[in-house]
Amino acid sequence: MLLDMHLTPSLTAGLCLAAGLTVSAQQPRQPNYDESKVGNHPLPDPLTCADGLKVTDARTWQTKRRAEIFQLFQTYVYGRSPTKPGNIIFEITKTDTQALGGKATRKEIAIFLTGKKDGPRLDLQLYTPNGAKGPVPAFLGCNFNGNHAVHADPQVTLNPRWMRNSQDKKSVVNNRATEASRGSEASRWQVETVIAHGYALATYYYGDVEPDHAEGWKDGLRAALAKDGPNTQLASDAWGAIGAWAWGLSRALDYLEQDKAVDAKKVAVIGHSRLGKTSLWAGASDERFAIVISNNSGEGGASISRRDFGETVAVLNKNFPHWFCGNYKQFSGAPEKLPVDMHQLVALAAPRPVYIASAAEDQWADPKGEFLAGKFAEPVYALFGKQGTGVAEWPNVNQPVGDSIGYHVRTGKHDVTAYDWEQYLKFADRHFKK
Ligand code: GCU
């Protein structure tokens, strides 16, 4: 049975990767927004091993099939990330016990990623609720504009590193943040709500690990860890920027494991858009993350790549050649040749709870394709006796669904809103039994 990607998602069994498809390399062209033209390529089956064995139990998934799929994502999509160096240094550089009007403690933690104080450094910002009775669960994610953009608090250190210039021509000037950018990303983080709910919030600026442009890796972690530094010829399966940002999230989790205010067994990794692609890959790569949340992650994130709707692999490779590994370029114009698709990325979170959020006006990200990735991951969750989205059809707007695979499509644009956070908090409460 093949998965029909434009109609009702069928509960899957026996999918197979179509062999011998003829494909022609295409240049990016006008995006398709017509559901009748998304194509209907069969999806690779999460439950059929490379040797043909059908996975019918959780053990075979965990000991055999999961590793196969993970390796395919490493080889063809995000690249291979290095293991953790043994000499990372954590240094608390600032503590404010009276943040948010006394409701939270805010710490800044420098994480020296290669164990050298003059090497790449990630600055983690951690808010924990004051008066908690013990360690609390946490949300951890990368931010786009610096820790100082997450809340307008003037005490927060202004990020000193490279940033894309802002359109308002005052928040980021000459590729550096200014005072005007304080709090510019606050609505996306809802710090007060998260703290009032009894959770910690940890975040770092993704550009600390690698500046987000094609040559950025030369000034970031990837070059710092490479044999010949910025002169290294990156292998076709070497990690891309998303891999590096995700690796930074794991190092942040290493720190959280040491902080007594946080229950590191209850950390939800979260991200929006390119950073939602990053949180999905972080959750796949590091099983210590207890919940994985993808907010509007789109193409190269939760959206099914084989659906030709909105952004395509070809567009991603053209506009953001540094995000994925070199091998991913082979699939520009030929996503049906990918040996994996994004329902399998979602399945790599299993049996941990995963939440996928879409926005109705975010057609570029293919909201329906994001839903289908969750839907088609269900057979893997079923191996663990877990229920997935709990629905047969793409739900209506503002109707959150799902048990172990949460999903909603809200009204509005590509963004993270208070509504999104409301659902994430409920989902986390349910799974962390708060
Ligand atoms: C672009 C890109 C998307 C990405 C988004 C973002 O729109 O095409 O793939 O998710 O940027 O990160 O904001």
Short mmCIF file of C-alpha atoms and ligand atoms in Angstrom, two decimals:
data_model
loop_
_atom_site.label_atom_id
_atom_site.label_comp_id
_atom_site.label_asym_id
_atom_site.label_seq_id
_atom_site.Cartn_x
_atom_site.Cartn_y
_atom_site.Cartn_z
CA MET A 1 0.00 0.00 0.00
CA LEU A 2 1.32 3.43 -0.87
CA LEU A 3 0.74 6.50 1.17
CA ASP A 4 -1.54 8.88 -0.58
CA MET A 5 -0.14 12.24 0.29
CA HIS A 6 -2.92 14.47 -0.81
CA LEU A 7 -5.93 12.70 0.51
CA THR A 8 -6.71 11.12 3.83
CA PRO A 9 -3.51 9.78 5.34
CA SER A 10 -3.85 6.05 5.53
CA LEU A 11 -2.51 4.18 8.50
CA THR A 12 0.54 2.68 7.01
CA ALA A 13 1.79 -0.78 6.47
CA GLY A 14 4.08 -2.18 3.84
CA LEU A 15 5.27 1.04 2.27
CA CYS A 16 8.21 0.74 0.03
CA LEU A 17 10.70 3.11 -1.44
CA ALA A 18 10.01 3.19 -5.13
CA ALA A 19 13.02 2.02 -7.03
CA GLY A 20 14.22 3.27 -10.37
CA LEU A 21 12.32 6.54 -10.53
CA THR A 22 13.42 8.73 -13.39
CA VAL A 23 14.25 12.17 -12.15
CA SER A 24 15.59 15.23 -13.80
CA ALA A 25 17.60 17.81 -11.90
CA GLN A 26 15.57 20.99 -11.76
CA GLN A 27 16.41 24.52 -10.86
CA PRO A 28 14.18 26.07 -8.22
CA ARG A 29 11.00 27.36 -9.83
CA GLN A 30 7.79 28.97 -8.69
CA PRO A 31 6.49 27.22 -5.56
CA ASN A 32 3.44 25.06 -5.93
CA TYR A 33 0.46 25.88 -3.71
CA ASP A 34 -2.05 23.66 -5.45
CA GLU A 35 -2.86 20.60 -3.36
CA SER A 36 -3.87 18.63 -6.46
CA LYS A 37 -0.31 18.99 -7.79
CA VAL A 38 1.75 17.88 -4.79
CA GLY A 39 2.61 14.57 -6.45
CA ASN A 40 2.10 11.19 -4.95
CA HIS A 41 5.46 9.58 -4.44
CA PRO A 42 5.53 6.59 -2.14
CA LEU A 43 7.25 7.23 1.17
CA PRO A 44 10.02 5.07 2.59
CA ASP A 45 8.65 2.69 5.17
CA PRO A 46 9.89 3.30 8.71
CA LEU A 47 9.19 -0.33 9.55
CA THR A 48 11.03 -2.16 6.76
CA CYS A 49 14.71 -2.71 7.46
CA ALA A 50 17.37 -2.40 4.77
CA ASP A 51 17.53 -6.20 4.60
CA GLY A 52 13.77 -6.46 4.14
CA LEU A 53 12.96 -7.47 7.70
CA LYS A 54 9.61 -6.09 8.89
CA VAL A 55 9.75 -4.45 12.28
CA THR A 56 6.92 -5.66 14.46
CA ASP A 57 8.22 -4.93 17.94
CA ALA A 58 9.80 -2.06 19.84
CA ARG A 59 12.99 -3.98 20.47
CA THR A 60 13.78 -4.46 16.79
CA TRP A 61 13.06 -0.80 16.21
CA GLN A 62 15.43 0.23 18.98
CA THR A 63 18.23 -2.19 18.28
CA LYS A 64 18.18 -2.21 14.48
CA ARG A 65 15.85 -0.04 12.45
CA ARG A 66 16.23 3.20 14.38
CA ALA A 67 19.99 3.19 13.83
CA GLU A 68 19.55 2.56 10.10
CA ILE A 69 17.24 5.54 9.71
CA PHE A 70 19.41 7.76 11.89
CA GLN A 71 22.44 6.93 9.77
CA LEU A 72 20.57 7.77 6.58
CA PHE A 73 19.71 11.18 8.02
CA GLN A 74 23.35 11.66 8.98
CA THR A 75 24.65 10.64 5.58
CA TYR A 76 22.17 12.39 3.32
CA VAL A 77 20.50 15.20 5.22
CA TYR A 78 22.11 16.80 8.27
CA GLY A 79 25.58 15.25 8.21
CA ARG A 80 27.58 13.58 10.93
CA SER A 81 28.26 15.46 14.13
CA PRO A 82 31.31 14.81 16.27
CA THR A 83 31.01 13.24 19.68
CA LYS A 84 31.25 15.42 22.72
CA PRO A 85 34.76 16.59 23.57
CA GLY A 86 35.75 15.72 27.11
CA ASN A 87 37.01 19.13 28.10
CA ILE A 88 34.06 21.50 27.81
CA ILE A 89 34.12 24.28 30.38
CA PHE A 90 31.02 25.76 32.01
CA GLU A 91 31.32 29.13 33.70
CA ILE A 92 28.48 31.04 35.31
CA THR A 93 29.17 34.62 34.32
CA LYS A 94 26.12 36.40 35.76
CA THR A 95 23.35 35.58 38.22
CA ASP A 96 20.32 37.70 38.99
CA THR A 97 18.17 36.18 41.73
CA GLN A 98 15.50 38.85 41.28
CA ALA A 99 14.78 38.61 37.57
CA LEU A 100 11.24 39.18 36.23
CA GLY A 101 10.37 41.30 39.27
CA GLY A 102 11.62 38.66 41.70
CA LYS A 103 9.78 35.73 40.12
CA ALA A 104 12.83 34.07 38.61
CA THR A 105 16.53 33.57 38.87
CA ARG A 106 18.38 34.33 35.67
CA LYS A 107 21.81 32.96 34.98
CA GLU A 108 24.20 33.45 32.11
CA ILE A 109 26.49 30.49 31.56
CA ALA A 110 29.45 30.55 29.19
CA ILE A 111 30.01 27.15 27.63
CA PHE A 112 33.46 26.89 26.06
CA LEU A 113 32.72 24.30 23.42
CA THR A 114 36.24 23.12 22.69
CA GLY A 115 37.57 23.48 26.20
CA LYS A 116 39.55 26.60 25.26
CA LYS A 117 38.66 30.00 26.56
CA ASP A 118 39.69 31.58 23.28
CA GLY A 119 37.67 29.05 21.25
CA PRO A 120 33.98 29.05 20.31
CA ARG A 121 31.72 29.94 23.17
CA LEU A 122 28.02 29.57 23.61
CA ASP A 123 26.26 31.81 26.11
CA LEU A 124 23.34 30.01 27.65
CA GLN A 125 20.65 32.00 29.43
CA LEU A 126 18.66 30.14 32.05
CA TYR A 127 15.55 31.34 33.85
CA THR A 128 14.32 29.21 36.74
CA PRO A 129 11.23 29.97 38.83
CA ASN A 130 11.95 31.21 42.36
CA GLY A 131 10.31 29.33 45.18
CA ALA A 132 10.18 26.00 43.35
CA LYS A 133 10.04 23.01 45.70
CA GLY A 134 12.64 21.06 43.76
CA PRO A 135 14.20 20.74 40.31
CA VAL A 136 11.79 21.85 37.59
CA PRO A 137 11.27 20.71 33.99
CA ALA A 138 12.62 23.01 31.30
CA PHE A 139 12.23 24.17 27.74
CA LEU A 140 15.48 24.59 25.83
CA GLY A 141 15.87 26.12 22.40
CA CYS A 142 18.01 28.37 20.25
CA ASN A 143 17.01 31.98 19.69
CA PHE A 144 17.44 34.08 16.54
CA ASN A 145 18.49 37.46 17.88
CA GLY A 146 20.47 36.97 21.08
CA ASN A 147 19.53 36.28 24.70
CA HIS A 148 18.92 39.99 25.17
CA ALA A 149 16.10 39.76 22.59
CA VAL A 150 14.17 37.18 24.63
CA HIS A 151 13.24 39.77 27.29
CA ALA A 152 13.73 43.54 27.47
CA ASP A 153 15.55 43.29 30.86
CA PRO A 154 18.54 45.70 30.59
CA GLN A 155 20.64 43.39 32.80
CA VAL A 156 20.93 40.78 30.06
CA THR A 157 24.30 40.89 28.32
CA LEU A 158 23.98 42.20 24.79
CA ASN A 159 25.20 39.53 22.38
CA PRO A 160 28.47 40.71 20.82
CA ARG A 161 28.63 38.30 17.83
CA TRP A 162 27.73 38.44 14.15
CA MET A 163 24.06 38.89 13.34
CA ARG A 164 22.18 39.59 10.15
CA ASN A 165 21.38 43.32 9.87
CA SER A 166 17.81 44.09 10.86
CA GLN A 167 15.26 45.55 8.50
CA ASP A 168 14.45 48.36 10.94
CA LYS A 169 18.09 49.49 10.49
CA LYS A 170 18.50 50.06 14.22
CA SER A 171 18.27 46.75 16.15
CA VAL A 172 21.23 45.18 14.38
CA VAL A 173 23.66 47.56 12.69
CA ASN A 174 26.96 46.57 11.05
CA ASN A 175 26.12 42.99 11.96
CA ARG A 176 26.09 43.73 15.69
CA ALA A 177 23.12 43.96 18.07
CA THR A 178 22.30 47.35 19.56
CA GLU A 179 20.31 48.35 22.65
CA ALA A 180 17.29 48.73 20.37
CA SER A 181 17.09 44.97 19.95
CA ARG A 182 16.39 44.22 23.61
CA GLY A 183 13.17 42.25 23.87
CA SER A 184 12.68 42.12 20.10
CA GLU A 185 11.95 38.39 20.22
CA ALA A 186 10.01 38.43 23.52
CA SER A 187 6.64 37.42 22.10
CA ARG A 188 8.24 34.24 20.79
CA TRP A 189 9.49 33.19 24.22
CA GLN A 190 6.74 34.12 26.69
CA VAL A 191 9.19 33.94 29.57
CA GLU A 192 6.74 35.19 32.20
CA THR A 193 4.13 32.58 31.25
CA VAL A 194 6.64 29.75 31.25
CA ILE A 195 8.00 30.77 34.66
CA ALA A 196 4.52 31.26 36.14
CA HIS A 197 3.78 27.75 34.99
CA GLY A 198 6.69 26.40 37.03
CA TYR A 199 9.06 25.64 34.17
CA ALA A 200 12.61 26.76 33.49
CA LEU A 201 13.52 28.34 30.18
CA ALA A 202 16.98 27.95 28.66
CA THR A 203 18.10 29.47 25.40
CA TYR A 204 21.18 30.45 23.42
CA TYR A 205 21.80 32.54 20.32
CA TYR A 206 22.38 30.12 17.45
CA GLY A 207 25.03 32.41 15.94
CA ASP A 208 27.25 31.75 18.98
CA VAL A 209 27.85 28.31 17.48
CA GLU A 210 27.89 29.36 13.84
CA PRO A 211 26.98 32.58 12.07
CA ASP A 212 24.05 31.83 9.77
CA HIS A 213 25.45 32.47 6.30
CA ALA A 214 27.19 30.33 3.72
CA GLU A 215 30.72 31.18 4.91
CA GLY A 216 29.76 31.34 8.58
CA TRP A 217 31.16 27.92 9.41
CA LYS A 218 34.68 29.28 8.98
CA ASP A 219 34.13 31.50 12.02
CA GLY A 220 32.28 28.91 14.04
CA LEU A 221 32.40 25.61 15.79
CA ARG A 222 32.65 23.50 12.64
CA ALA A 223 35.96 25.06 11.64
CA ALA A 224 37.21 25.07 15.23
CA LEU A 225 36.77 21.29 15.40
CA ALA A 226 38.01 20.55 11.86
CA LYS A 227 41.51 19.32 11.18
CA ASP A 228 42.56 22.25 8.99
CA GLY A 229 40.24 24.79 10.52
CA PRO A 230 38.59 27.07 7.94
CA ASN A 231 40.77 25.56 5.20
CA THR A 232 39.23 22.14 5.67
CA GLN A 233 37.47 20.60 2.69
CA LEU A 234 34.24 19.49 4.34
CA ALA A 235 33.30 15.88 3.55
CA SER A 236 30.01 15.36 1.73
CA ASP A 237 28.54 13.81 4.87
CA ALA A 238 30.10 16.24 7.34
CA TRP A 239 27.70 18.16 9.57
CA GLY A 240 26.01 21.27 8.33
CA ALA A 241 25.03 24.33 10.34
CA ILE A 242 21.82 22.69 11.60
CA GLY A 243 23.94 19.84 12.94
CA ALA A 244 26.21 22.33 14.69
CA TRP A 245 23.32 24.29 16.25
CA ALA A 246 21.75 21.02 17.42
CA TRP A 247 25.08 19.95 18.89
CA GLY A 248 25.10 23.20 20.85
CA LEU A 249 21.71 22.25 22.31
CA SER A 250 23.20 19.00 23.55
CA ARG A 251 26.03 20.90 25.21
CA ALA A 252 23.45 23.18 26.83
CA LEU A 253 21.72 20.05 28.12
CA ASP A 254 25.08 18.87 29.49
CA TYR A 255 25.10 22.04 31.54
CA LEU A 256 21.47 21.64 32.66
CA GLU A 257 22.35 18.18 33.96
CA GLN A 258 24.65 19.90 36.44
CA ASP A 259 22.27 22.62 37.54
CA LYS A 260 20.29 21.60 40.61
CA ALA A 261 17.40 23.92 39.83
CA VAL A 262 16.54 21.90 36.70
CA ASP A 263 15.22 18.38 36.27
CA ALA A 264 17.37 17.43 33.27
CA LYS A 265 15.30 14.29 32.67
CA LYS A 266 12.41 16.59 31.79
CA VAL A 267 13.81 18.90 29.16
CA ALA A 268 11.74 19.71 26.08
CA VAL A 269 13.82 20.83 23.11
CA ILE A 270 12.02 23.49 21.11
CA GLY A 271 12.65 25.58 18.03
CA HIS A 272 10.99 27.71 15.39
CA SER A 273 11.49 27.50 11.66
CA ARG A 274 15.17 26.77 10.82
CA LEU A 275 15.59 26.34 14.55
CA GLY A 276 12.63 23.93 14.51
CA LYS A 277 14.55 21.84 11.98
CA THR A 278 17.36 22.11 14.51
CA SER A 279 15.24 20.96 17.46
CA LEU A 280 13.98 17.94 15.51
CA TRP A 281 17.54 16.95 14.66
CA ALA A 282 18.69 17.61 18.24
CA GLY A 283 15.90 15.37 19.51
CA ALA A 284 16.82 12.65 17.03
CA SER A 285 20.53 12.85 17.83
CA ASP A 286 20.30 13.09 21.59
CA GLU A 287 17.77 10.85 23.30
CA ARG A 288 18.20 12.66 26.58
CA PHE A 289 15.71 15.24 25.31
CA ALA A 290 12.44 14.12 26.87
CA ILE A 291 10.09 16.00 24.52
CA VAL A 292 10.74 17.33 21.01
CA ILE A 293 8.88 20.39 19.72
CA SER A 294 8.91 21.67 16.16
CA ASN A 295 7.30 25.06 15.57
CA ASN A 296 6.66 25.80 11.87
CA SER A 297 9.82 23.91 10.90
CA GLY A 298 8.76 23.38 7.28
CA GLU A 299 10.93 21.96 4.51
CA GLY A 300 14.00 20.19 5.84
CA GLY A 301 12.12 19.97 9.16
CA ALA A 302 8.78 18.30 9.75
CA SER A 303 7.30 18.74 6.25
CA ILE A 304 7.22 15.71 4.01
CA SER A 305 9.92 16.44 1.40
CA ARG A 306 8.25 14.43 -1.34
CA ARG A 307 5.22 16.70 -1.28
CA ASP A 308 5.77 19.45 -3.79
CA PHE A 309 4.11 22.24 -1.81
CA GLY A 310 5.70 25.54 -0.78
CA GLU A 311 9.44 25.38 -0.22
CA THR A 312 11.40 22.56 -1.86
CA VAL A 313 14.71 20.83 -1.25
CA ALA A 314 16.06 22.65 -4.31
CA VAL A 315 15.20 26.05 -2.82
CA LEU A 316 16.71 25.13 0.54
CA ASN A 317 19.96 24.04 -1.09
CA LYS A 318 20.13 27.15 -3.21
CA ASN A 319 19.35 29.70 -0.50
CA PHE A 320 20.88 27.97 2.50
CA PRO A 321 23.70 25.76 1.18
CA HIS A 322 25.30 25.61 4.63
CA TRP A 323 22.35 24.21 6.61
CA PHE A 324 22.55 20.60 5.43
CA CYS A 325 25.38 18.28 4.44
CA GLY A 326 26.91 18.18 0.95
CA ASN A 327 25.09 14.98 0.01
CA TYR A 328 21.72 16.68 0.45
CA LYS A 329 22.46 18.70 -2.70
CA GLN A 330 21.89 15.54 -4.75
CA PHE A 331 18.20 15.77 -4.01
CA SER A 332 17.55 19.26 -5.37
CA GLY A 333 14.74 18.66 -7.85
CA ALA A 334 14.61 14.99 -6.85
CA PRO A 335 13.28 14.68 -3.30
CA GLU A 336 11.73 11.33 -4.24
CA LYS A 337 15.26 9.96 -4.42
CA LEU A 338 15.93 10.72 -0.76
CA PRO A 339 16.30 7.43 1.08
CA VAL A 340 14.34 8.93 3.98
CA ASP A 341 11.48 11.34 4.49
CA MET A 342 10.49 13.48 7.41
CA HIS A 343 7.94 11.14 9.00
CA GLN A 344 11.03 9.08 9.81
CA LEU A 345 12.72 12.08 11.41
CA VAL A 346 9.65 12.46 13.64
CA ALA A 347 9.76 8.72 14.33
CA LEU A 348 13.33 9.05 15.61
CA ALA A 349 11.82 10.82 18.63
CA ALA A 350 9.77 7.72 19.53
CA PRO A 351 8.71 6.74 22.08
CA ARG A 352 9.28 10.23 23.47
CA PRO A 353 6.44 12.71 22.98
CA VAL A 354 6.82 14.98 19.98
CA TYR A 355 4.79 18.08 19.11
CA ILE A 356 4.49 19.56 15.63
CA ALA A 357 2.89 22.98 15.20
CA SER A 358 1.86 24.65 11.96
CA ALA A 359 0.41 28.03 11.06
CA ALA A 360 -2.39 28.29 8.52
CA GLU A 361 -0.87 31.24 6.66
CA ASP A 362 2.57 29.64 6.61
CA GLN A 363 2.03 27.98 3.26
CA TRP A 364 5.75 28.12 2.49
CA ALA A 365 6.28 25.54 5.27
CA ASP A 366 3.51 23.25 3.93
CA PRO A 367 1.35 22.92 7.08
CA LYS A 368 -0.39 19.82 5.79
CA GLY A 369 2.97 18.20 5.04
CA GLU A 370 4.00 18.93 8.65
CA PHE A 371 0.87 17.18 9.90
CA LEU A 372 1.44 14.18 7.62
CA ALA A 373 4.96 13.67 8.94
CA GLY A 374 3.45 13.26 12.40
CA LYS A 375 0.67 11.08 11.09
CA PHE A 376 3.00 8.76 9.19
CA ALA A 377 5.28 8.40 12.22
CA GLU A 378 2.43 6.71 14.08
CA PRO A 379 3.32 3.08 13.24
CA VAL A 380 6.59 3.52 15.12
CA TYR A 381 4.82 4.93 18.18
CA ALA A 382 2.35 2.04 17.96
CA LEU A 383 5.24 -0.39 18.52
CA PHE A 384 5.53 1.14 21.97
CA GLY A 385 1.78 1.06 22.57
CA LYS A 386 1.64 4.84 22.16
CA GLN A 387 -1.11 6.72 20.43
CA GLY A 388 -0.07 9.32 17.89
CA THR A 389 -2.15 12.18 16.55
CA GLY A 390 -5.38 10.32 17.29
CA VAL A 391 -7.03 11.67 14.14
CA ALA A 392 -7.41 10.37 10.59
CA GLU A 393 -7.63 13.76 8.90
CA TRP A 394 -5.71 17.01 9.03
CA PRO A 395 -7.51 18.84 11.88
CA ASN A 396 -9.19 22.20 11.56
CA VAL A 397 -7.42 25.33 12.69
CA ASN A 398 -7.01 25.91 16.42
CA GLN A 399 -7.94 22.34 17.31
CA PRO A 400 -4.94 20.74 18.97
CA VAL A 401 -4.89 16.96 18.72
CA GLY A 402 -2.72 14.06 19.72
CA ASP A 403 -1.36 12.08 22.56
CA SER A 404 2.29 11.14 22.02
CA ILE A 405 2.32 13.04 18.72
CA GLY A 406 0.79 16.44 19.41
CA TYR A 407 -0.24 18.66 16.53
CA HIS A 408 -2.06 21.90 15.83
CA VAL A 409 -2.43 24.32 12.99
CA ARG A 410 -3.32 27.72 14.35
CA THR A 411 -4.62 30.72 12.51
CA GLY A 412 -2.04 33.30 11.52
CA LYS A 413 1.45 33.60 10.22
CA HIS A 414 4.85 31.94 10.50
CA ASP A 415 5.73 32.75 14.12
CA VAL A 416 5.70 31.47 17.69
CA THR A 417 2.75 32.88 19.59
CA ALA A 418 1.16 32.76 23.05
CA TYR A 419 -1.29 30.24 21.60
CA ASP A 420 1.56 27.92 20.58
CA TRP A 421 3.11 28.16 24.04
CA GLU A 422 -0.23 27.43 25.67
CA GLN A 423 -0.34 24.12 23.79
CA TYR A 424 3.30 23.27 24.55
CA LEU A 425 2.78 23.88 28.25
CA LYS A 426 -0.32 21.70 28.32
CA PHE A 427 1.47 18.99 26.38
CA ALA A 428 4.49 19.12 28.69
CA ASP A 429 2.23 19.12 31.78
CA ARG A 430 0.52 16.02 30.50
CA HIS A 431 3.68 14.11 29.73
CA PHE A 432 5.70 15.31 32.67
CA LYS A 433 2.63 14.64 34.87
CA LYS A 434 2.75 18.06 36.42
C1 GCU B 1 13.21 30.66 5.21
C2 GCU B 1 13.47 29.24 4.79
C3 GCU B 1 12.76 28.24 5.70
C4 GCU B 1 13.07 28.53 7.14
C5 GCU B 1 12.78 29.98 7.44
C6 GCU B 1 13.21 30.44 8.83
O1 GCU B 1 11.88 30.99 4.97
O2 GCU B 1 13.08 29.11 3.45
O3 GCU B 1 13.14 26.92 5.38
O4 GCU B 1 12.35 27.67 7.98
O5 GCU B 1 13.50 30.80 6.56
O6 GCU B 1 14.03 29.83 9.47
O7 GCU B 1 12.75 31.50 9.23
#
